[in-house]
Coordinates of C-alpha atoms and ligand atoms in Angstrom, one line a residue:
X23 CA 92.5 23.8 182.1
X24 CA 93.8 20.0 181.7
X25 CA 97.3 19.7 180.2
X26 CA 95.8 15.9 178.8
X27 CA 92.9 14.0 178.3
X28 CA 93.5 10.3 178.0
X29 CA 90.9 8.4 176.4
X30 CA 91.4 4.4 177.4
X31 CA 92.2 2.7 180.8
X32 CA 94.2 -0.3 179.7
X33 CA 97.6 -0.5 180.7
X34 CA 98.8 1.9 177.8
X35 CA 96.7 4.9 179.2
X36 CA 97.1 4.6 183.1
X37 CA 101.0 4.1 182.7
X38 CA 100.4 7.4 180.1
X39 CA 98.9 9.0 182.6
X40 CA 100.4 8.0 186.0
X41 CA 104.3 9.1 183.8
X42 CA 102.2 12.5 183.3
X43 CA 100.9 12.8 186.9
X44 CA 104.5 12.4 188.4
X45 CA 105.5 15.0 185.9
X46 CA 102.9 17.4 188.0
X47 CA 100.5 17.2 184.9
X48 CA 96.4 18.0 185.5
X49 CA 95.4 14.8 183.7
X50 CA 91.9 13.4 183.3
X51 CA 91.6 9.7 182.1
X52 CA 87.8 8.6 180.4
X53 CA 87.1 4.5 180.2
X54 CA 84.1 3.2 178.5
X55 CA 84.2 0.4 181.1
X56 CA 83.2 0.2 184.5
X57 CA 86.7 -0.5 185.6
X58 CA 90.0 0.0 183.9
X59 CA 93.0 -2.4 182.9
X60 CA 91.3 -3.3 179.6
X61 CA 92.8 -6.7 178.3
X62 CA 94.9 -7.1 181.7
X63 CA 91.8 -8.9 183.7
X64 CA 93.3 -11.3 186.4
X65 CA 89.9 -12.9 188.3
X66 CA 90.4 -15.4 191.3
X67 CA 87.6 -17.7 191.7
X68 CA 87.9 -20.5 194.1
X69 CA 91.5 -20.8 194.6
X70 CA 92.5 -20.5 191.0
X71 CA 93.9 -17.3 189.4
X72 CA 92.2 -16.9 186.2
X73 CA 93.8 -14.4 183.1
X74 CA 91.9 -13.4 180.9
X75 CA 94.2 -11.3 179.0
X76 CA 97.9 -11.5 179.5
X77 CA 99.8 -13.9 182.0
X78 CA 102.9 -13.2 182.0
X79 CA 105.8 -10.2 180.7
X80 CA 109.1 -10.6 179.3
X81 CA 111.3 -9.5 181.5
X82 CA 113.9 -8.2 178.9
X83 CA 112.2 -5.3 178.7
X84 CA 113.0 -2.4 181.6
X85 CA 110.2 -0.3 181.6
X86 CA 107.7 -2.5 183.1
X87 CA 110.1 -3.4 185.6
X88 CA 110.7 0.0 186.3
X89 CA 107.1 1.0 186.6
X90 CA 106.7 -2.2 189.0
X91 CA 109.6 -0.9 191.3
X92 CA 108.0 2.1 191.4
X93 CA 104.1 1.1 192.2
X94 CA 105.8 -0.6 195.0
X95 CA 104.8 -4.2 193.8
X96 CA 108.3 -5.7 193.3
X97 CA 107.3 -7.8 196.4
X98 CA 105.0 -9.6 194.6
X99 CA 106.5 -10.3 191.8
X100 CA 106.7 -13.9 190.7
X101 CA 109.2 -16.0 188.5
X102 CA 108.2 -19.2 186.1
X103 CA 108.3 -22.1 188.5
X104 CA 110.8 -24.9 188.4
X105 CA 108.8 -27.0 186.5
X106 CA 109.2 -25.2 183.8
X107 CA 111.7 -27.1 181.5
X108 CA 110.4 -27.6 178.0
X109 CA 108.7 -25.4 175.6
X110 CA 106.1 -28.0 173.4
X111 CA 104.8 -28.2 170.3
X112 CA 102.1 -29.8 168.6
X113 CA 103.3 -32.9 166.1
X114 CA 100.7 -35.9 165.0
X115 CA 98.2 -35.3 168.1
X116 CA 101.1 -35.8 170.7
X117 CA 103.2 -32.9 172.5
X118 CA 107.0 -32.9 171.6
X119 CA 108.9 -31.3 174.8
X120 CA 111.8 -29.5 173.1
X121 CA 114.4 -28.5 176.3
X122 CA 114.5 -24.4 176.8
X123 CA 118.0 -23.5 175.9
X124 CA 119.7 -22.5 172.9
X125 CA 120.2 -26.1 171.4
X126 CA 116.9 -27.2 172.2
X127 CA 116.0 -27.4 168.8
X128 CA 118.9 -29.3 168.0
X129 CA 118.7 -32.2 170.4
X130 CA 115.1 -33.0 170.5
X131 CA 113.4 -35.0 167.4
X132 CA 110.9 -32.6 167.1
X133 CA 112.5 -31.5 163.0
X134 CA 114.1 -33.6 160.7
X135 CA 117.3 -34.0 160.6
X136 CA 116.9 -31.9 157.2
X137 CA 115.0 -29.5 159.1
X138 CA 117.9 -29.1 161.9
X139 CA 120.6 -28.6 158.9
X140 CA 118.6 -26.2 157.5
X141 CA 118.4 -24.2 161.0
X142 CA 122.3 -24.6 161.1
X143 CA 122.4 -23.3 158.1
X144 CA 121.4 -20.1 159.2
X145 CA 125.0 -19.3 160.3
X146 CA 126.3 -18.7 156.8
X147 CA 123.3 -17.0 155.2
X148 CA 123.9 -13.2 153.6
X149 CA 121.5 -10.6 155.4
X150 CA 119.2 -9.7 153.0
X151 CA 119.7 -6.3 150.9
X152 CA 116.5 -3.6 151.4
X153 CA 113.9 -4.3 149.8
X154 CA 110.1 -4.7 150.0
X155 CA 107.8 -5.3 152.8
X156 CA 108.4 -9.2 154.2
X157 CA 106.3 -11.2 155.7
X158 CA 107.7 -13.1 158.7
X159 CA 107.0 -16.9 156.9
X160 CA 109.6 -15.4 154.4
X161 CA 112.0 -14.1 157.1
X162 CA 112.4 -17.2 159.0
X163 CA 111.9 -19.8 155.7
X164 CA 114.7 -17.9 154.2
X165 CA 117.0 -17.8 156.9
X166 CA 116.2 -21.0 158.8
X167 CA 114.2 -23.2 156.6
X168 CA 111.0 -24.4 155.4
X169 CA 110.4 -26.9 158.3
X170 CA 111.4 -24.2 160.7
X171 CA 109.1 -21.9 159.4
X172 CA 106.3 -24.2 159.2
X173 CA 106.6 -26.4 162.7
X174 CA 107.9 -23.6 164.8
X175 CA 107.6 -19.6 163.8
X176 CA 103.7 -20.7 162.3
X177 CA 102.6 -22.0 165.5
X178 CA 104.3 -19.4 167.6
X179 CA 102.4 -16.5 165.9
X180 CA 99.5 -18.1 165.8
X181 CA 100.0 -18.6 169.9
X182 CA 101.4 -14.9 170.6
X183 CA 99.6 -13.2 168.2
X184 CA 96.6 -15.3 166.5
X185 CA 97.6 -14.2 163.4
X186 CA 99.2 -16.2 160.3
X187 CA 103.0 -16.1 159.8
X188 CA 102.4 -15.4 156.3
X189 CA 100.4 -12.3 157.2
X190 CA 102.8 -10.3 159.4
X191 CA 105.3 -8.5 158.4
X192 CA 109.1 -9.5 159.6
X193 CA 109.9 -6.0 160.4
X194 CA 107.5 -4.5 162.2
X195 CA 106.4 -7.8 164.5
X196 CA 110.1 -9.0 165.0
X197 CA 112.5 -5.6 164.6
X198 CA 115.4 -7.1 166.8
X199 CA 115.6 -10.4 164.7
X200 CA 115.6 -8.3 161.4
X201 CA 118.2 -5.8 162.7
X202 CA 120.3 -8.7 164.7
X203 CA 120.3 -9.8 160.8
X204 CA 121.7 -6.5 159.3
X205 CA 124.5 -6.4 161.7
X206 CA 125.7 -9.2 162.7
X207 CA 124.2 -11.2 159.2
X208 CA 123.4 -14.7 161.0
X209 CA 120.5 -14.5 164.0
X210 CA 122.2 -17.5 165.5
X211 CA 125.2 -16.4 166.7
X212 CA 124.3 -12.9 167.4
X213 CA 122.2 -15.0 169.9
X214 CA 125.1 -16.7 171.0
X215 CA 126.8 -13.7 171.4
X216 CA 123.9 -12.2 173.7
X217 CA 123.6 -15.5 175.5
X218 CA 127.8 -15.7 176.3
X219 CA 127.2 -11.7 177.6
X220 CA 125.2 -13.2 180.4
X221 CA 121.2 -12.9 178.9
X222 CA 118.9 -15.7 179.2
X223 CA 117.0 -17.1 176.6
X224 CA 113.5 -15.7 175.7
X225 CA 111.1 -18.4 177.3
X226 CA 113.0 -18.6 180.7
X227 CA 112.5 -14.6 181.2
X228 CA 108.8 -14.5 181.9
X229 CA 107.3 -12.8 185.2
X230 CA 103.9 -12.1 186.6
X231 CA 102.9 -10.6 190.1
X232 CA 101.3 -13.1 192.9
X233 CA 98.3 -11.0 192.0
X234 CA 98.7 -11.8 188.2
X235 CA 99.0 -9.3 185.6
X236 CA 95.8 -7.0 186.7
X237 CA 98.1 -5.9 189.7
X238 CA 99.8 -3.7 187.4
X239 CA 96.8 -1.6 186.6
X240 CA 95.2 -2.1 189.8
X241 CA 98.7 -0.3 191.3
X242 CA 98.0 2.0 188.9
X243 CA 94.7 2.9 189.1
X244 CA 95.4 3.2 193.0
X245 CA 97.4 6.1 192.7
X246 CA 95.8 8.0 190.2
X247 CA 92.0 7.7 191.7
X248 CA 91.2 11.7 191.3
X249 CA 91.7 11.8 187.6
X250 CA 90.2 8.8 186.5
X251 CA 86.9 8.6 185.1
X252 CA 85.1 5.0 184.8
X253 CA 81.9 4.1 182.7
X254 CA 82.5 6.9 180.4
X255 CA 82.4 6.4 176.5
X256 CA 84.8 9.4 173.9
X257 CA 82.4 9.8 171.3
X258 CA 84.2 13.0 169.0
X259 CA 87.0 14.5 169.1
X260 CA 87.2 17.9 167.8
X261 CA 90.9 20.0 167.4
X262 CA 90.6 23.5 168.1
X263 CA 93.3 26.5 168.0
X264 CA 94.7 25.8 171.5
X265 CA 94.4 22.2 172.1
X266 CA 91.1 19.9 171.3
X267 CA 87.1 19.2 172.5
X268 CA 86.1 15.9 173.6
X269 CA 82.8 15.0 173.1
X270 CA 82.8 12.6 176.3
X271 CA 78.6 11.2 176.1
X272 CA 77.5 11.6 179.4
X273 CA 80.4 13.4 181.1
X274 CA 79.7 16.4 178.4
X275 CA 82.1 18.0 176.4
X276 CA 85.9 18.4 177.9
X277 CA 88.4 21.0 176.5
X278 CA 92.4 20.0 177.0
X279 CA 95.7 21.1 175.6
X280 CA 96.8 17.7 174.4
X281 CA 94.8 14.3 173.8
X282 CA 96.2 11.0 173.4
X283 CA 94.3 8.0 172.2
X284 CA 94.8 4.9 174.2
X285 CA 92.5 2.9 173.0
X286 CA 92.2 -0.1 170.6
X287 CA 93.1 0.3 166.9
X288 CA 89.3 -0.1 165.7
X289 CA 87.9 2.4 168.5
X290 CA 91.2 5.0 167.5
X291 CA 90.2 4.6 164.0
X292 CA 86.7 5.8 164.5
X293 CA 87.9 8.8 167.2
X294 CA 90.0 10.0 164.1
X295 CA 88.1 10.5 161.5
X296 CA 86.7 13.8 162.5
X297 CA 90.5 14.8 162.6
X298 CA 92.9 12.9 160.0
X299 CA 90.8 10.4 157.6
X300 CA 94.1 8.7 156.1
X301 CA 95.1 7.8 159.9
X302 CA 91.7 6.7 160.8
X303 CA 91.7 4.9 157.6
X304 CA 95.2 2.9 158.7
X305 CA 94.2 2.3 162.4
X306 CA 90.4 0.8 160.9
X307 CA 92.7 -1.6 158.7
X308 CA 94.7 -2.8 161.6
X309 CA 93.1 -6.9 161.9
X310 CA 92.3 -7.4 165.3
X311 CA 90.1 -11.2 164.8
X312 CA 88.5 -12.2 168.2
X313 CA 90.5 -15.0 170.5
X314 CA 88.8 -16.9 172.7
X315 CA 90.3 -17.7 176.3
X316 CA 89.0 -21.2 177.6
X317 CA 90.0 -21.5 181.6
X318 CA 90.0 -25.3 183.3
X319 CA 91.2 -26.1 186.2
X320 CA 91.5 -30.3 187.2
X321 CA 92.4 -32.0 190.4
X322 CA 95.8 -33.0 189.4
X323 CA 95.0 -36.6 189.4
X324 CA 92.7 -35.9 186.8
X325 CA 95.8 -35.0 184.2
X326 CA 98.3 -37.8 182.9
X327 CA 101.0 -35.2 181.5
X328 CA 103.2 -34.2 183.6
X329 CA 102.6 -30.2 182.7
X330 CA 106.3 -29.5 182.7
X331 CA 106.4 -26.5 180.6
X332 CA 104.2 -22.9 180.0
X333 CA 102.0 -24.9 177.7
X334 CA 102.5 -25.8 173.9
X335 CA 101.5 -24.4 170.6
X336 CA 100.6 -25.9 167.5
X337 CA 100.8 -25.8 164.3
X338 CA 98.2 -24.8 161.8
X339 CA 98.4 -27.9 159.7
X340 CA 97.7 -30.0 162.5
X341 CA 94.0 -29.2 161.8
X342 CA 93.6 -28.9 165.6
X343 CA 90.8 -26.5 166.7
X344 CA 93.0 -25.0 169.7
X345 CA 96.3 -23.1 168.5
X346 CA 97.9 -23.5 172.1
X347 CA 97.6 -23.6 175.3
X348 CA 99.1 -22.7 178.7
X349 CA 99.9 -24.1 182.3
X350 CA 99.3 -21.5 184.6
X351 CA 99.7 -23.9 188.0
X352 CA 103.5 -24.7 186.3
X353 CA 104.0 -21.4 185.3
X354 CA 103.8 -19.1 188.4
X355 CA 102.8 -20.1 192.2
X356 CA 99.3 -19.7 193.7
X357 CA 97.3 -20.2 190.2
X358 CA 95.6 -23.2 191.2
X359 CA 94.8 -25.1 194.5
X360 CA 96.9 -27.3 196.0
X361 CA 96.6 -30.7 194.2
X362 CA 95.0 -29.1 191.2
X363 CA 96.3 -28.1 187.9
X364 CA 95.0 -24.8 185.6
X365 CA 94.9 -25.1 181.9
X366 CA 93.9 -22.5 179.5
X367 CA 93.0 -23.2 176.2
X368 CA 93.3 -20.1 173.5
X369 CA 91.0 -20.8 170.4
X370 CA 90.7 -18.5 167.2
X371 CA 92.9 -15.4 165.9
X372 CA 93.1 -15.7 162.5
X373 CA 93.2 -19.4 162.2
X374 CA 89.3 -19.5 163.3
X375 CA 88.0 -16.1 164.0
X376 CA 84.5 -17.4 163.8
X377 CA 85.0 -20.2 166.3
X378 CA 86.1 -18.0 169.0
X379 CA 82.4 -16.7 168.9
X380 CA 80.7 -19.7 169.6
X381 CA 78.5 -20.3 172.9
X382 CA 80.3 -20.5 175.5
X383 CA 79.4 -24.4 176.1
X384 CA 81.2 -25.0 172.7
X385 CA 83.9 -23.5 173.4
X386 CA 84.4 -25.2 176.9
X387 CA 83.7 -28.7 175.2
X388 CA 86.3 -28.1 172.4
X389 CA 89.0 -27.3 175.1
X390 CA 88.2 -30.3 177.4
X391 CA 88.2 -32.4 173.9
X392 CA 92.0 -31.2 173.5
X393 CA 93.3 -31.6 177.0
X394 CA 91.5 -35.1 176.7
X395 CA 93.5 -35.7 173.5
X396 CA 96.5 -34.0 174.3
X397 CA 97.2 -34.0 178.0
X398 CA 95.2 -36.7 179.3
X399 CA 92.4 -35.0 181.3
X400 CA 89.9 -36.9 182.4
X401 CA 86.7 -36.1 183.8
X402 CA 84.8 -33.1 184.9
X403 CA 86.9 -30.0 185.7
X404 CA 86.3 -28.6 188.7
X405 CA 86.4 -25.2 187.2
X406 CA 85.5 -24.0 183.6
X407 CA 85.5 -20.0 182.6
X408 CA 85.3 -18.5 179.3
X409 CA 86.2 -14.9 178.4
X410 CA 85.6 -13.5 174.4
X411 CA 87.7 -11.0 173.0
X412 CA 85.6 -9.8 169.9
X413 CA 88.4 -7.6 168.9
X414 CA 91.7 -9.8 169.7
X415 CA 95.3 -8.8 169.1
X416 CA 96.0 -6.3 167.2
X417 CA 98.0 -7.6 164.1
X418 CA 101.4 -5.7 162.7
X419 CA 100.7 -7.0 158.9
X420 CA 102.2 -6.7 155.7
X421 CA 101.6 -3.0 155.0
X422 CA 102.1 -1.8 158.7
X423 CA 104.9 0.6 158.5
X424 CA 102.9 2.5 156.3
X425 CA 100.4 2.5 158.9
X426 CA 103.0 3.8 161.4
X427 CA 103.9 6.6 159.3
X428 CA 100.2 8.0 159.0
X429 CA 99.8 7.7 163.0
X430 CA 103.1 10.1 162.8
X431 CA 102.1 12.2 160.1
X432 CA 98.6 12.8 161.8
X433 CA 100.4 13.2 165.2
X434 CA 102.8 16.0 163.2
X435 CA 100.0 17.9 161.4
X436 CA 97.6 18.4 164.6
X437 CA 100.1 19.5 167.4
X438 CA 98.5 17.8 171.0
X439 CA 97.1 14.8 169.2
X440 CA 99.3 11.6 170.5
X441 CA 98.3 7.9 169.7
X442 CA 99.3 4.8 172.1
X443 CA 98.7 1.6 172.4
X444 CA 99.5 -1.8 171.1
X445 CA 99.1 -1.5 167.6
X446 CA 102.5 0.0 167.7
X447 CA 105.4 -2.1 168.4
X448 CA 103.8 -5.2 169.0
X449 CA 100.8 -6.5 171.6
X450 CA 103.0 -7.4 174.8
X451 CA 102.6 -5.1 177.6
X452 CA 106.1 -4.4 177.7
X453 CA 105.5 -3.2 174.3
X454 CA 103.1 -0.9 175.2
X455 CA 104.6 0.6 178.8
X456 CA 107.6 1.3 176.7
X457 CA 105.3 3.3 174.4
X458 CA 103.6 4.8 176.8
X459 CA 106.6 6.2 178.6
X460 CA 108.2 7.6 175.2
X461 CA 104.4 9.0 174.3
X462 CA 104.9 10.5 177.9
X463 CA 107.9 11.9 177.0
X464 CA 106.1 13.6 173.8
X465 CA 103.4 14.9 175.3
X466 CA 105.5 16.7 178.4
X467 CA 108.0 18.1 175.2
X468 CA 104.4 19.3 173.1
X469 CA 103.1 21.5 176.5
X470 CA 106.6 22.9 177.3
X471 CA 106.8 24.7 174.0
X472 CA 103.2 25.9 174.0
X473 CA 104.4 27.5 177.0
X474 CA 101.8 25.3 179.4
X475 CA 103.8 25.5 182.6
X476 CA 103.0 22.6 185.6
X477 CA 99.6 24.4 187.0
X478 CA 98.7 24.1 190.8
X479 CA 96.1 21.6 190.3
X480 CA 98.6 19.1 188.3
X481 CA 101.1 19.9 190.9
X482 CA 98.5 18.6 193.7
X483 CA 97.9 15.4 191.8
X484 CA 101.6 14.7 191.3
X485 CA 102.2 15.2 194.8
X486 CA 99.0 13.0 195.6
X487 CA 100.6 10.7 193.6
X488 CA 103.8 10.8 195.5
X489 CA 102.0 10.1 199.0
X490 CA 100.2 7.1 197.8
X491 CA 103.4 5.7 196.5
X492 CA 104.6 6.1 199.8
X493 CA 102.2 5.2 201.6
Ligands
LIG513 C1 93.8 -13.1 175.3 C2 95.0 -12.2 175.4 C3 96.2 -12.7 175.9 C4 97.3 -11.9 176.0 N1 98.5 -12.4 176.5 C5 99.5 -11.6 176.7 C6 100.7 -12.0 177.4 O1 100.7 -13.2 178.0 N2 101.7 -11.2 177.6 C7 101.7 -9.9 177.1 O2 102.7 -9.2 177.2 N3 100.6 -9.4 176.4 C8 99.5 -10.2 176.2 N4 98.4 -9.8 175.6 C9 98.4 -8.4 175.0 C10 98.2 -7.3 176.0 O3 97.4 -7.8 177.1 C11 97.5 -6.1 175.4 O4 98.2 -5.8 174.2 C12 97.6 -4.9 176.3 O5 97.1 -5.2 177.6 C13 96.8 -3.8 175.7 O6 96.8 -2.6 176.5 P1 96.3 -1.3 176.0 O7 96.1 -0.4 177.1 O8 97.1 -0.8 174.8 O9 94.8 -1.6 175.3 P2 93.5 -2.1 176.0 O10 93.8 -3.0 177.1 O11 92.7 -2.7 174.8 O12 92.8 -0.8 176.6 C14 92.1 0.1 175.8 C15 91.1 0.7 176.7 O13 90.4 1.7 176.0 C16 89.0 1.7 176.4 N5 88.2 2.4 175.4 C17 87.9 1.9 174.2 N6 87.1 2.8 173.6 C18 86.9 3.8 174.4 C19 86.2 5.1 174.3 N7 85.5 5.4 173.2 N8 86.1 5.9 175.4 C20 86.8 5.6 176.5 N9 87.5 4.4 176.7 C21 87.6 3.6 175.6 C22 88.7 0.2 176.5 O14 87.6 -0.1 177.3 C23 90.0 -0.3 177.2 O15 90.0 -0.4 178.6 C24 97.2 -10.6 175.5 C25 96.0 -10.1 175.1 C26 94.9 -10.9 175.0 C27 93.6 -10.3 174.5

């Protein structure tokens, strides 16, 4: 009998299921795809290391630091380069470096003076009393100003999460800002507070691995070989008495105590709707619009700028077809050749969800038009790659708390159904291996008390696990 089915390779499911495994679990993991990691795809082609999901993690987080510790990779985990000394931003076709540190803002021309009162300002607002849902333009406008808002949180959620600032909501997308705002009532100098206890700021906490971000699925996938099941498409899912049937296409049907859903928030909506219509209904309304990755790499005498930052973001009413871009080569070690630079270009989210769908060819001109513009870059590249998301970033809009609470009331009224992924707290992967650990956590509570005990065969994979580890 398997304790858990997982259904969805990405990092959310293996880190689900390699947590269950150590627990002595009999786990079986399904992905549609030939391989697993999902989003986290790092590809090296001639020299350059090419992401076409995620590049880098925050560090604040300890989870994925913990899981990397414990896959054995902390060897090869890599730090933002030296070069990295300005965050930029988008203002009248031109980049504005703004220093990383906490007065950056202040001492760089890239607001108005206006715009820098207003931002000061912040020290002496009230919190806000309860109220209703708020979207995170009204968050940041009201506490920092309209400027602010505008020139610095728009582009910045249109970089992280292709979505419009006016569209998420302040709570659920940025829940230590809101509660750094009911305690301490200004977000500045709780900041200041954080930064005199020793933290560093935000931008100056990002890490990779030498391999980039696939290592971390990789690892896992390494250790867990037995249970996991490539190429293989969750069709159904039916609950029964004891636990649940999974109609699995061509791997038949598979019977389990527990299921958990690790999948995106569209494919979880569909899986659901056998089971709990008003939480298939919330994960289907999740926006997800595609994003487009645009990868070029240059000789670096090709590129005027001098690149020293992770890349820049811009704001919407720039009218610029590109919402931001990163350095790769100045970000982490070994991304590019020696002598060449990598640039990547991310075009559509919710700005332009059409336009991330265009040929490939398009998409590549419209990215060597902006590094032209922007940066300088002349030229052929040496390199061009384009991956298409069709289903980008999840979004946490306006509305999503509700969502939240139907994902826990369908969890409550069928006993073994768990849901993971990153339509929960936010897209990051630390984000997700945190939710994946506490969904873990669940599931390991949910077969104690119906009395599943650790069975031989889940005792075998743990200790499999153990060797590989290891080894
Ligand atoms: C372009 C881009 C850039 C990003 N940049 C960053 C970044 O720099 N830093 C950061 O922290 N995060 C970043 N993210 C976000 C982060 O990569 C993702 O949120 C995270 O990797 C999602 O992991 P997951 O396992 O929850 O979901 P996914 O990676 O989406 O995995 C879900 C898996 O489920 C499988 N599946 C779907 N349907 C079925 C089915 N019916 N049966 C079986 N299997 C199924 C899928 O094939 C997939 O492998 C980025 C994402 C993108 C797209």
């Amino acid at each position: 009998m398997i304790d858990t089915l997982i259904i969805g390779g990405g990092i959310s499911g293996l880190t689900l299921g390699h947590e269950l495994l150590r627990r002595g679990r009999n786990v079986v993991l399904l992905e549609r795809q030939v391989s697993v990691g999902g989003n986290a795809m790092s590809e090296r082609i001639g020299g350059y290391l090419m992401e076409h999901g995620p590049s880098s993690l925050n560090a604040t987080a300890e989870d994925p630091g913990r899981l990397s510790t414990r896959l054995g990779l902390d060897e090869k985990r890599v730090f933002l380069g030296p070069d990295v000394k300005y965050r930029y931003l988008t203002k009248n076709t031109q980049l504005s470096g703004i220093p990383i540190h906490p007065l950056g803002f202040f001492t760089s021309s890239y607001l108005s003076r206006r715009g820098r009162l207003a931002m000061a300002g912040e020290l002496f607002k009230p919190a806000r009393q309860e109220g209703h849902d708020e979207s995170v333009d009204a968050f940041f406008r009201r506490r920092f100003g309209a400027e602010f808002a505008e020139r610095v949180i728009d582009p910045l959620t249109g970089g992280l999460f292709g979505a419009r600032s006016t569209d998420l909501c302040a709570e659920a997308t940025f829940p230590a800002l809101v509660d750094m705002e009911q305690r301490h009532s200004s977000i500045t100098a709780a900041a200041f507070s954080r930064r005199l206890a020793g933290r560093k700021m935000p931008a100056r906490q990002l890490y990779s691995w030498s391999g980039g971000v696939g290592a971390l699925p990789r690892a896992l996938a390494a250790q867990m070989n037995r249970c996991i099941r490539t190429g293989i498409t969750v069709r159904r899912i039916e609950a029964l008495p004891w636990g649940f049937r999974v109609d699995a296409g061509a791997a038949g049907m598979i019977e389990a105590r527990s299921v958990v859903l690790a999948t995106q928030p569209h494919v979880a909506g569909m899986l659901l709707e056998t089971i709990d219509e008003t939480a298939a209904r919330a994960a289907l309304e999740i926006p997800a619009p595609p994003i487009a990755v645009v990868f070029l790499g240059y000789r670096r005498a090709q590129v005027a700028h001098p690149l020293h930052g992770l890349g820049y973001l811009t704001p919407e009413s720039e009218g610029r077809l590109v919402s931001g871009a990163l350095f790769p080569s100045s970000m982490f070690a070994g991304r590019a050749p020696s002598g060449h630079v990598a640039l990547a270009a991310y075009v559509g989210g919710s700005r332009a969800p059409d336009l991330a769908l265009a040929s490939k060819n398009s998409l590549i001109g419209i990215a060597r038009d902006e590094f032209r513009d922007l940066l300088g870059a002349t030229g052929e590249p040496q390199i061009a790659h384009v991956k298409q998301w069709p289903m980008g970033l999840p979004q946490t809009s306006l509305g999503h708390r509700e969502r939240l609470e139907a994902f826990a009331d369908a969890e409550h009224a069928l006993p073994g159904l768990f849901l993971t992924g990153n339509y929960f707290t936010g897209p990051g992967v630390a984000h997700c291996v945190t939710r994946a650990f506490d969904t873990a956590r669940r599931v390991e509570r949910h077969l104690q008390s119906a009395g599943a005990g650790t069975s031989a065969a889940g005792v075998r994979q743990g200790s499999e696990l153990q060797d590989a580890a290891e080894g």
